[in-house]
Tab-separated table of C-alpha atoms in Angstrom:
chain	number	residue	atom	x	y	z
A	18	UNK	CA	0.000	0.000	0.000
A	19	UNK	CA	2.865	2.368	0.793
A	20	UNK	CA	4.168	2.056	-2.767
A	21	UNK	CA	0.816	2.320	-4.512
A	22	UNK	CA	-0.156	5.378	-2.471
A	23	UNK	CA	3.294	6.976	-2.986
A	24	UNK	CA	4.016	7.306	0.713
A	25	UNK	CA	6.228	5.702	3.341
A	26	UNK	CA	5.303	2.813	5.614
A	27	UNK	CA	5.547	5.250	8.515
A	28	UNK	CA	2.739	7.303	6.966
A	29	UNK	CA	0.626	4.187	6.480
A	30	UNK	CA	1.192	3.329	10.154
A	31	UNK	CA	0.083	6.823	11.186
A	32	UNK	CA	-3.016	6.502	8.996
A	33	UNK	CA	-4.106	3.279	10.685
A	34	UNK	CA	-3.214	4.605	14.139
A	35	UNK	CA	-5.549	7.588	13.539
A	36	UNK	CA	-2.726	10.123	13.678
A	37	UNK	CA	-2.709	13.193	11.379
A	38	UNK	CA	-1.260	12.749	7.859
A	39	UNK	CA	-0.973	15.069	4.870
A	40	UNK	CA	-4.279	15.567	3.059
A	41	UNK	CA	-3.082	14.324	-0.345
A	42	UNK	CA	-1.618	11.187	1.228
A	43	UNK	CA	-4.806	10.598	3.194
A	44	UNK	CA	-6.772	10.852	-0.058
A	45	UNK	CA	-4.425	8.449	-1.827
A	46	UNK	CA	-4.693	5.823	0.902
A	47	UNK	CA	-8.483	6.136	0.999
A	48	UNK	CA	-8.543	5.586	-2.747
A	49	UNK	CA	-6.475	2.432	-2.311
A	50	UNK	CA	-9.036	1.164	0.207
A	51	UNK	CA	-12.004	2.234	-1.979
A	52	UNK	CA	-13.119	4.714	0.662
A	53	UNK	CA	-14.817	8.089	0.171
A	54	UNK	CA	-12.235	10.259	1.858
A	55	UNK	CA	-14.563	13.287	2.012
A	56	UNK	CA	-17.113	11.348	4.029
A	57	UNK	CA	-14.711	9.890	6.573
A	58	UNK	CA	-12.420	12.846	7.281
A	59	UNK	CA	-13.451	15.531	9.721
A	60	UNK	CA	-11.640	18.470	8.132
A	61	UNK	CA	-11.314	21.992	9.497
A	62	UNK	CA	-11.022	25.017	7.202
A	63	UNK	CA	-8.079	24.871	4.762
A	64	UNK	CA	-5.824	27.116	6.830
A	65	UNK	CA	-6.264	24.856	9.853
A	66	UNK	CA	-5.880	21.496	8.139
A	67	UNK	CA	-2.235	21.115	9.104
A	68	UNK	CA	-3.240	20.764	12.736
A	69	UNK	CA	-6.552	18.961	12.304
A	70	UNK	CA	-7.277	15.452	13.490
A	71	UNK	CA	-8.837	13.094	10.984
A	72	UNK	CA	-12.059	11.343	11.901
A	73	UNK	CA	-10.648	7.829	12.044
A	74	UNK	CA	-13.538	6.468	14.080
A	75	UNK	CA	-15.863	7.325	11.165
A	76	UNK	CA	-13.301	5.913	8.741
A	77	UNK	CA	-13.206	2.726	10.795
A	78	UNK	CA	-16.964	2.321	10.472
A	79	UNK	CA	-16.895	2.945	6.700
A	80	UNK	CA	-13.981	0.590	6.275
A	81	UNK	CA	-15.925	-2.072	8.136
A	82	UNK	CA	-18.914	-1.557	5.846
A	83	UNK	CA	-16.848	-1.799	2.675
A	84	UNK	CA	-14.900	-4.834	3.835
A	85	UNK	CA	-17.992	-6.604	5.068
A	86	UNK	CA	-19.511	-6.287	1.597
A	87	UNK	CA	-16.308	-6.972	-0.322
A	88	UNK	CA	-15.006	-10.285	-1.666
A	89	UNK	CA	-12.305	-10.658	0.989
A	90	UNK	CA	-14.501	-10.595	4.092
A	91	UNK	CA	-12.821	-12.638	6.812
A	92	UNK	CA	-14.299	-15.493	8.849
A	93	UNK	CA	-16.535	-14.568	11.797
A	94	UNK	CA	-14.965	-15.224	15.196
A	95	UNK	CA	-17.211	-17.124	17.585
A	96	UNK	CA	-15.079	-19.246	19.932
A	97	UNK	CA	-14.625	-17.874	23.483
A	98	UNK	CA	-10.886	-18.622	23.533
A	99	UNK	CA	-9.478	-19.521	20.112
A	100	UNK	CA	-10.645	-19.569	16.553
A	101	UNK	CA	-9.682	-19.840	12.895
A	102	UNK	CA	-7.743	-23.069	13.225
A	103	UNK	CA	-7.552	-23.325	9.431
A	104	UNK	CA	-3.861	-23.382	8.530
A	105	UNK	CA	-2.232	-21.676	5.554
A	106	UNK	CA	-0.949	-24.648	3.587
A	107	UNK	CA	1.526	-22.561	1.609
A	108	UNK	CA	3.169	-20.866	4.572
A	109	UNK	CA	4.634	-21.967	7.870
A	110	UNK	CA	5.595	-18.495	9.091
A	111	UNK	CA	3.585	-17.207	12.040
A	112	UNK	CA	3.653	-14.021	14.079
A	113	UNK	CA	2.077	-13.612	17.517
A	114	UNK	CA	1.015	-10.072	18.458
A	115	UNK	CA	-0.453	-9.231	21.851
A	116	UNK	CA	-2.837	-6.269	22.038
A	117	UNK	CA	-4.414	-4.487	24.978
A	118	UNK	CA	-8.167	-4.728	24.724
A	119	UNK	CA	-11.339	-6.756	25.070
A	120	UNK	CA	-11.312	-10.025	23.114
A	121	UNK	CA	-15.063	-9.722	22.530
A	122	UNK	CA	-14.389	-6.665	20.379
A	123	UNK	CA	-13.085	-9.063	17.757
A	124	UNK	CA	-15.269	-12.063	18.502
A	125	UNK	CA	-18.644	-10.361	18.379
A	126	UNK	CA	-18.024	-7.774	15.674
A	127	UNK	CA	-17.279	-9.343	12.281
A	128	UNK	CA	-17.114	-5.945	10.608
A	129	UNK	CA	-14.476	-4.743	13.051
A	130	UNK	CA	-12.612	-8.013	12.574
A	131	UNK	CA	-12.641	-7.545	8.808
A	132	UNK	CA	-11.385	-3.973	9.089
A	133	UNK	CA	-8.705	-5.058	11.543
A	134	UNK	CA	-7.377	-7.773	9.230
A	135	UNK	CA	-7.494	-5.448	6.225
A	136	UNK	CA	-5.418	-2.877	8.050
A	137	UNK	CA	-2.866	-5.479	9.128
A	138	UNK	CA	-2.623	-6.667	5.528
A	139	UNK	CA	-2.061	-3.097	4.383
A	140	UNK	CA	0.606	-2.365	6.990
A	141	UNK	CA	2.448	-5.604	6.236
A	142	UNK	CA	2.025	-5.283	2.476
A	143	UNK	CA	0.865	-8.904	2.477
A	144	UNK	CA	-2.648	-9.625	1.208
A	145	UNK	CA	-2.211	-13.297	2.145
A	146	UNK	CA	-2.049	-12.401	5.842
A	147	UNK	CA	-4.571	-14.423	7.855
A	148	UNK	CA	-5.663	-14.716	11.468
A	149	UNK	CA	-4.928	-18.247	12.630
A	150	UNK	CA	-5.772	-18.041	16.315
A	151	UNK	CA	-7.010	-15.595	18.931
A	152	UNK	CA	-6.402	-16.257	22.620
A	153	UNK	CA	-7.153	-14.559	25.904
A	154	UNK	CA	-4.428	-12.868	27.889
A	155	UNK	CA	-5.136	-9.346	26.682
A	156	UNK	CA	-5.747	-10.206	23.001
A	157	UNK	CA	-3.125	-12.579	21.643
A	158	UNK	CA	-3.454	-12.992	17.870
A	159	UNK	CA	-1.480	-15.440	15.752
A	160	UNK	CA	-1.071	-14.372	12.125
A	161	UNK	CA	0.158	-16.449	9.201
A	162	UNK	CA	1.472	-14.968	5.995
A	163	UNK	CA	4.548	-14.448	3.889
A	164	UNK	CA	7.914	-14.304	5.598
A	165	UNK	CA	8.472	-10.783	4.296
A	166	UNK	CA	5.077	-9.492	5.408
A	167	UNK	CA	5.336	-10.903	8.917
A	168	UNK	CA	8.901	-9.660	9.277
A	169	UNK	CA	7.765	-6.199	8.191
A	170	UNK	CA	5.060	-6.204	10.853
A	171	UNK	CA	7.528	-7.328	13.506
A	172	UNK	CA	10.018	-4.599	12.555
A	173	UNK	CA	7.395	-1.848	12.601
A	174	UNK	CA	6.205	-2.875	16.053
A	175	UNK	CA	9.698	-3.243	17.505
A	176	UNK	CA	10.808	0.086	16.030
A	177	UNK	CA	7.819	1.876	17.542
A	178	UNK	CA	6.343	2.826	14.167
A	179	UNK	CA	3.249	0.726	14.801
A	180	UNK	CA	1.982	1.142	18.344
A	181	UNK	CA	-1.747	0.526	17.937
A	182	UNK	CA	-4.296	-0.779	15.456
A	183	UNK	CA	-7.876	0.495	15.467
A	184	UNK	CA	-7.415	1.854	18.966
A	185	UNK	CA	-5.888	-1.342	20.388
A	186	UNK	CA	-2.369	-0.699	21.756
A	187	UNK	CA	0.305	-3.257	20.879
A	188	UNK	CA	1.896	-4.927	23.922
A	189	UNK	CA	4.272	-7.492	22.446
A	190	UNK	CA	5.290	-9.255	19.233
A	191	UNK	CA	6.989	-12.601	18.624
A	192	UNK	CA	7.939	-14.110	15.254
A	193	UNK	CA	7.720	-17.889	15.452
A	194	UNK	CA	10.401	-19.864	13.589
A	195	UNK	CA	9.089	-21.409	10.376
A	196	UNK	CA	10.368	-24.844	11.380
A	197	UNK	CA	8.243	-25.059	14.515
A	198	UNK	CA	5.284	-27.402	14.670
A	199	UNK	CA	1.927	-26.451	16.132
A	200	UNK	CA	2.902	-28.152	19.385
A	201	UNK	CA	6.204	-26.268	19.507
A	202	UNK	CA	4.436	-22.980	18.825
A	203	UNK	CA	2.053	-23.655	21.723
A	204	UNK	CA	5.098	-24.371	23.880
A	205	UNK	CA	6.725	-21.079	22.865
A	206	UNK	CA	3.563	-19.150	23.661
A	207	UNK	CA	3.219	-20.887	27.038
A	208	UNK	CA	6.794	-20.009	27.983
A	209	UNK	CA	6.192	-16.396	26.963
A	210	UNK	CA	3.131	-16.281	29.221
A	211	UNK	CA	5.019	-17.760	32.164
A	212	UNK	CA	7.884	-15.295	31.755
A	213	UNK	CA	5.599	-12.280	31.316
A	214	UNK	CA	2.916	-13.093	33.881
A	215	UNK	CA	4.405	-15.754	36.151
A	216	UNK	CA	2.620	-19.019	36.878
A	217	UNK	CA	2.018	-18.958	40.623
A	218	UNK	CA	-0.602	-21.587	41.453
A	219	UNK	CA	-1.099	-22.454	37.792
A	220	UNK	CA	-1.957	-25.965	36.602
A	221	UNK	CA	0.959	-26.990	34.390
A	222	UNK	CA	0.658	-30.704	35.026
A	223	UNK	CA	1.923	-32.976	32.238
A	224	UNK	CA	3.094	-30.021	30.138
A	225	UNK	CA	6.183	-30.167	27.936
A	226	UNK	CA	8.659	-27.565	29.194
A	227	UNK	CA	11.796	-29.456	28.246
A	228	UNK	CA	14.815	-27.308	27.499
A	229	UNK	CA	13.058	-23.996	28.123
A	230	UNK	CA	14.583	-20.957	29.815
A	231	UNK	CA	12.551	-20.141	32.930
A	232	UNK	CA	15.265	-18.420	34.936
A	233	UNK	CA	13.885	-16.339	37.791
A	234	UNK	CA	10.241	-17.081	37.006
A	235	UNK	CA	7.546	-17.352	39.676
A	236	UNK	CA	6.251	-20.931	39.751
A	237	UNK	CA	5.332	-20.972	43.434
A	238	UNK	CA	2.557	-23.438	44.300
A	239	UNK	CA	2.257	-24.412	40.633
A	240	UNK	CA	1.102	-27.913	39.744
A	241	UNK	CA	3.996	-29.297	37.710
A	242	UNK	CA	3.227	-32.926	38.436
A	243	UNK	CA	4.206	-35.114	35.511
A	244	UNK	CA	5.677	-32.147	33.632
A	245	UNK	CA	8.681	-32.631	31.351
A	246	UNK	CA	11.295	-30.191	32.664
A	247	UNK	CA	14.275	-32.128	31.370
A	248	UNK	CA	17.101	-29.783	30.441
A	249	UNK	CA	15.122	-26.742	31.577
A	250	UNK	CA	16.954	-23.708	32.961
A	251	UNK	CA	15.282	-22.985	36.304
A	252	UNK	CA	18.086	-21.026	37.919
A	253	UNK	CA	16.737	-18.680	40.566
A	254	UNK	CA	13.143	-19.724	39.900
A	255	UNK	CA	10.611	-19.525	42.724
A	256	UNK	CA	9.264	-23.067	43.064
A	257	UNK	CA	8.169	-22.762	46.681
A	258	UNK	CA	5.319	-25.169	47.401
A	259	UNK	CA	5.254	-26.464	43.829
A	260	UNK	CA	4.056	-29.986	43.070
A	261	UNK	CA	6.885	-31.732	41.216
A	262	UNK	CA	5.643	-35.248	41.803
A	263	UNK	CA	6.535	-37.455	38.810
A	264	UNK	CA	8.141	-34.479	37.025
A	265	UNK	CA	11.151	-35.147	34.799
A	266	UNK	CA	14.023	-32.966	36.066
A	267	UNK	CA	16.812	-34.866	34.345
A	268	UNK	CA	19.489	-32.449	33.199
A	269	UNK	CA	17.595	-29.451	34.581
A	270	UNK	CA	19.493	-26.548	36.148
A	271	UNK	CA	17.980	-25.665	39.539
A	272	UNK	CA	20.893	-23.677	40.916
A	273	UNK	CA	19.597	-21.030	43.341
A	274	UNK	CA	15.963	-22.075	42.901
A	275	UNK	CA	13.650	-21.774	45.911
A	276	UNK	CA	12.495	-25.342	46.567
A	277	UNK	CA	11.025	-24.849	50.010
A	278	UNK	CA	7.963	-27.036	50.391
A	279	UNK	CA	8.258	-28.711	46.982
A	280	UNK	CA	6.949	-32.240	46.594
A	281	UNK	CA	9.397	-34.543	44.794
A	282	UNK	CA	7.764	-37.960	45.043
A	283	UNK	CA	8.685	-40.070	41.997
A	284	UNK	CA	10.384	-37.091	40.354
A	285	UNK	CA	13.234	-37.919	37.960
A	286	UNK	CA	16.585	-36.460	39.009
A	287	UNK	CA	19.842	-37.719	37.523
A	288	UNK	CA	23.554	-36.942	37.706
A	289	UNK	CA	23.149	-34.193	35.118
A	290	UNK	CA	20.552	-32.385	37.228
A	291	UNK	CA	22.123	-29.317	38.823
A	292	UNK	CA	20.565	-29.050	42.269
A	293	UNK	CA	21.937	-28.266	45.727
A	294	UNK	CA	22.959	-31.103	48.039
A	295	UNK	CA	20.102	-30.181	50.357
A	296	UNK	CA	17.386	-30.753	47.790
A	297	UNK	CA	19.056	-33.792	46.233
A	298	UNK	CA	19.075	-35.302	49.723
A	299	UNK	CA	15.377	-34.512	50.090
A	300	UNK	CA	14.690	-36.286	46.792
A	301	UNK	CA	16.597	-39.340	48.030
A	302	UNK	CA	14.724	-39.377	51.345
A	303	UNK	CA	11.255	-39.326	49.779
A	304	UNK	CA	12.069	-41.742	46.958
A	305	UNK	CA	14.485	-44.189	48.568
A	306	UNK	CA	14.336	-46.076	51.841
A	307	UNK	CA	15.453	-43.820	54.669
A	308	UNK	CA	14.957	-46.223	57.529
A	309	UNK	CA	17.888	-45.965	59.949
A	310	UNK	CA	19.528	-43.475	57.587
A	311	UNK	CA	22.264	-41.259	58.991
A	312	UNK	CA	20.936	-37.714	58.638
A	313	UNK	CA	22.881	-36.273	61.537
A	314	UNK	CA	23.295	-32.512	61.149
A	315	UNK	CA	21.389	-32.464	57.855
A	316	UNK	CA	19.816	-29.191	56.771
A	317	UNK	CA	16.226	-30.063	55.914
A	318	UNK	CA	14.641	-26.748	56.843
A	319	UNK	CA	11.548	-26.028	54.778
A	320	UNK	CA	11.678	-29.489	53.207
A	321	UNK	CA	8.500	-31.332	52.310
A	322	UNK	CA	8.888	-34.670	54.108
A	323	UNK	CA	5.199	-35.458	54.388
A	324	UNK	CA	4.653	-39.192	54.638
A	325	UNK	CA	8.393	-39.978	54.650
A	326	UNK	CA	9.575	-43.087	56.493
A	327	UNK	CA	12.284	-41.828	58.853
A	328	UNK	CA	11.886	-44.556	61.447
A	329	UNK	CA	15.183	-45.348	63.125
A	330	UNK	CA	16.957	-42.517	61.298
A	331	UNK	CA	19.704	-40.555	63.007
A	332	UNK	CA	18.417	-36.976	62.963
A	333	UNK	CA	20.593	-35.684	65.778
A	334	UNK	CA	21.332	-32.006	65.269
A	335	UNK	CA	19.297	-31.951	62.060
A	336	UNK	CA	17.625	-28.698	61.084
A	337	UNK	CA	13.953	-29.511	60.517
A	338	UNK	CA	12.639	-26.015	61.186
A	339	UNK	CA	9.672	-25.217	58.976
A	340	UNK	CA	9.767	-28.697	57.450
A	341	UNK	CA	6.548	-30.483	56.558
A	342	UNK	CA	6.573	-33.716	58.581
A	343	UNK	CA	2.840	-34.347	58.363
A	344	UNK	CA	2.179	-38.074	58.316
A	345	UNK	CA	5.892	-38.913	58.548
A	346	UNK	CA	7.092	-41.995	60.460
A	347	UNK	CA	9.601	-41.025	63.144
A	348	UNK	CA	9.361	-44.032	65.454
A	349	UNK	CA	12.720	-44.755	67.072
A	350	UNK	CA	14.287	-41.809	65.217
A	351	UNK	CA	17.170	-40.231	67.130
A	352	UNK	CA	16.197	-36.577	67.527
A	353	UNK	CA	18.573	-35.179	70.121
A	354	UNK	CA	19.303	-31.501	69.410
A	355	UNK	CA	17.114	-31.626	66.295
A	356	UNK	CA	15.462	-28.300	65.465
A	357	UNK	CA	11.710	-28.848	65.103
A	358	UNK	CA	10.695	-25.204	65.416
A	359	UNK	CA	7.705	-24.343	63.197
A	360	UNK	CA	7.753	-27.823	61.679
A	361	UNK	CA	4.377	-29.183	60.565
A	362	UNK	CA	3.870	-32.370	62.574
A	363	UNK	CA	0.155	-33.030	62.095
A	364	UNK	CA	-0.306	-36.829	62.293
A	365	UNK	CA	3.463	-37.398	62.351
A	366	UNK	CA	4.080	-40.680	64.172
A	367	UNK	CA	6.639	-40.634	66.999
A	368	UNK	CA	7.581	-43.323	69.513
A	369	UNK	CA	10.589	-44.635	71.412
A	370	UNK	CA	12.208	-41.221	71.143
A	371	UNK	CA	13.716	-41.273	74.623
A	372	UNK	CA	15.947	-38.278	73.935
A	373	UNK	CA	12.923	-35.976	73.641
A	374	UNK	CA	12.024	-34.191	76.861
A	375	UNK	CA	8.487	-34.290	78.174
A	376	UNK	CA	8.104	-30.602	77.379
A	377	UNK	CA	9.049	-31.212	73.742
A	378	UNK	CA	6.651	-34.152	73.528
A	379	UNK	CA	3.803	-32.085	74.939
A	380	UNK	CA	4.527	-29.312	72.432
A	381	UNK	CA	4.602	-31.770	69.525
A	382	UNK	CA	1.334	-33.362	70.667
A	383	UNK	CA	-0.239	-29.920	70.895
A	384	UNK	CA	0.742	-29.384	67.259
A	385	UNK	CA	-0.906	-32.626	66.172
A	386	UNK	CA	1.849	-35.238	66.519
A	387	UNK	CA	1.057	-38.803	67.593
A	388	UNK	CA	3.174	-40.761	70.091
A	389	UNK	CA	2.529	-44.497	69.867
A	390	UNK	CA	4.087	-45.099	73.275
A	391	UNK	CA	1.781	-42.664	75.069
A	392	UNK	CA	-1.653	-43.661	76.405
A	393	UNK	CA	-4.480	-42.143	74.391
A	394	UNK	CA	-2.490	-41.887	71.180
A	395	UNK	CA	-2.405	-45.538	70.194
A	396	UNK	CA	-5.931	-45.634	68.811
A	397	UNK	CA	-5.028	-42.796	66.412
A	398	UNK	CA	-2.316	-44.950	64.824
A	399	UNK	CA	-5.020	-47.158	63.332
A	400	UNK	CA	-6.344	-44.208	61.319
A	401	UNK	CA	-4.208	-43.849	58.154
A	402	UNK	CA	-2.950	-40.380	57.344
A	403	UNK	CA	-4.503	-39.040	54.142
A	404	UNK	CA	-2.360	-35.894	53.915
């Protein structure tokens, strides 16, 4: 359009962003779009035209009318989350643009949708440009088209030339590699969401996050059970309270990650996994037999040891402050000088722990612990802990 209207791409961008442009260029672009420029421009007297603002809202309505009637009217959007799954068989290039706005503006207004796509085609210079998918999270739109057209769109957004389209500000843009499959593209978009918005408390169970860079991201209390995190870079990530049961962490880098309260039952950790000795020990305790294990002086503060079998283990001088020991078996465990401050001991089973003072036992019982060798507690042992 820039070439046919004898103007620059910057001018085209201004036109679609409803910013003032020279009158003769405005007329030329309207002609290219088969619009009656005199009807859609709100012009002041000639001597004031240089500072006038063009009536782009009216132009938007007229454009919608023309495009709705024209031969290139685009498909009506009806799905509440995604739509237009039809793929462009001749092109693998895709561009994801995130806009600020209400997704229903596009879904419930086919005329606006048609005008929107027409403008994006004009800005990119690519009439083959199509909308492949629209998702929530502001308005995340996946376009397919020629490599040149999508690259042009990306450059205009990154350079600041194109900052909004039909009143919808542009938040972000990402050109997807042409070699990526649909599954890989979904993975890229998911990672972008996690990085931009965090994923605290989010259900990411069974997702494929292998090899991704999630350094410093907030994944606290997220459900990552069964997720493939093999080779992932999780340095400095906040994984506090996350469910990593059955997750694949082989080769993952967890240096500096906050793993307080994480659940690691049946998680896969190998020699290539970069993880501190503290958390590797936790993984061993919950996945391997720890009966009579020597854990003297071990730092297990904040560790999730719920349901762990620590019977007969040497925990003398161990730091268990803030640890989750709910439902753990601690019968005959040696606990002299162990730090149990703020530990969760609900339904933890103690017994034959002669080194514990009566005051400590009373405090643990008050917090929900069970002592099999104390009258009144034995009947509770018959009730299995459900955690």
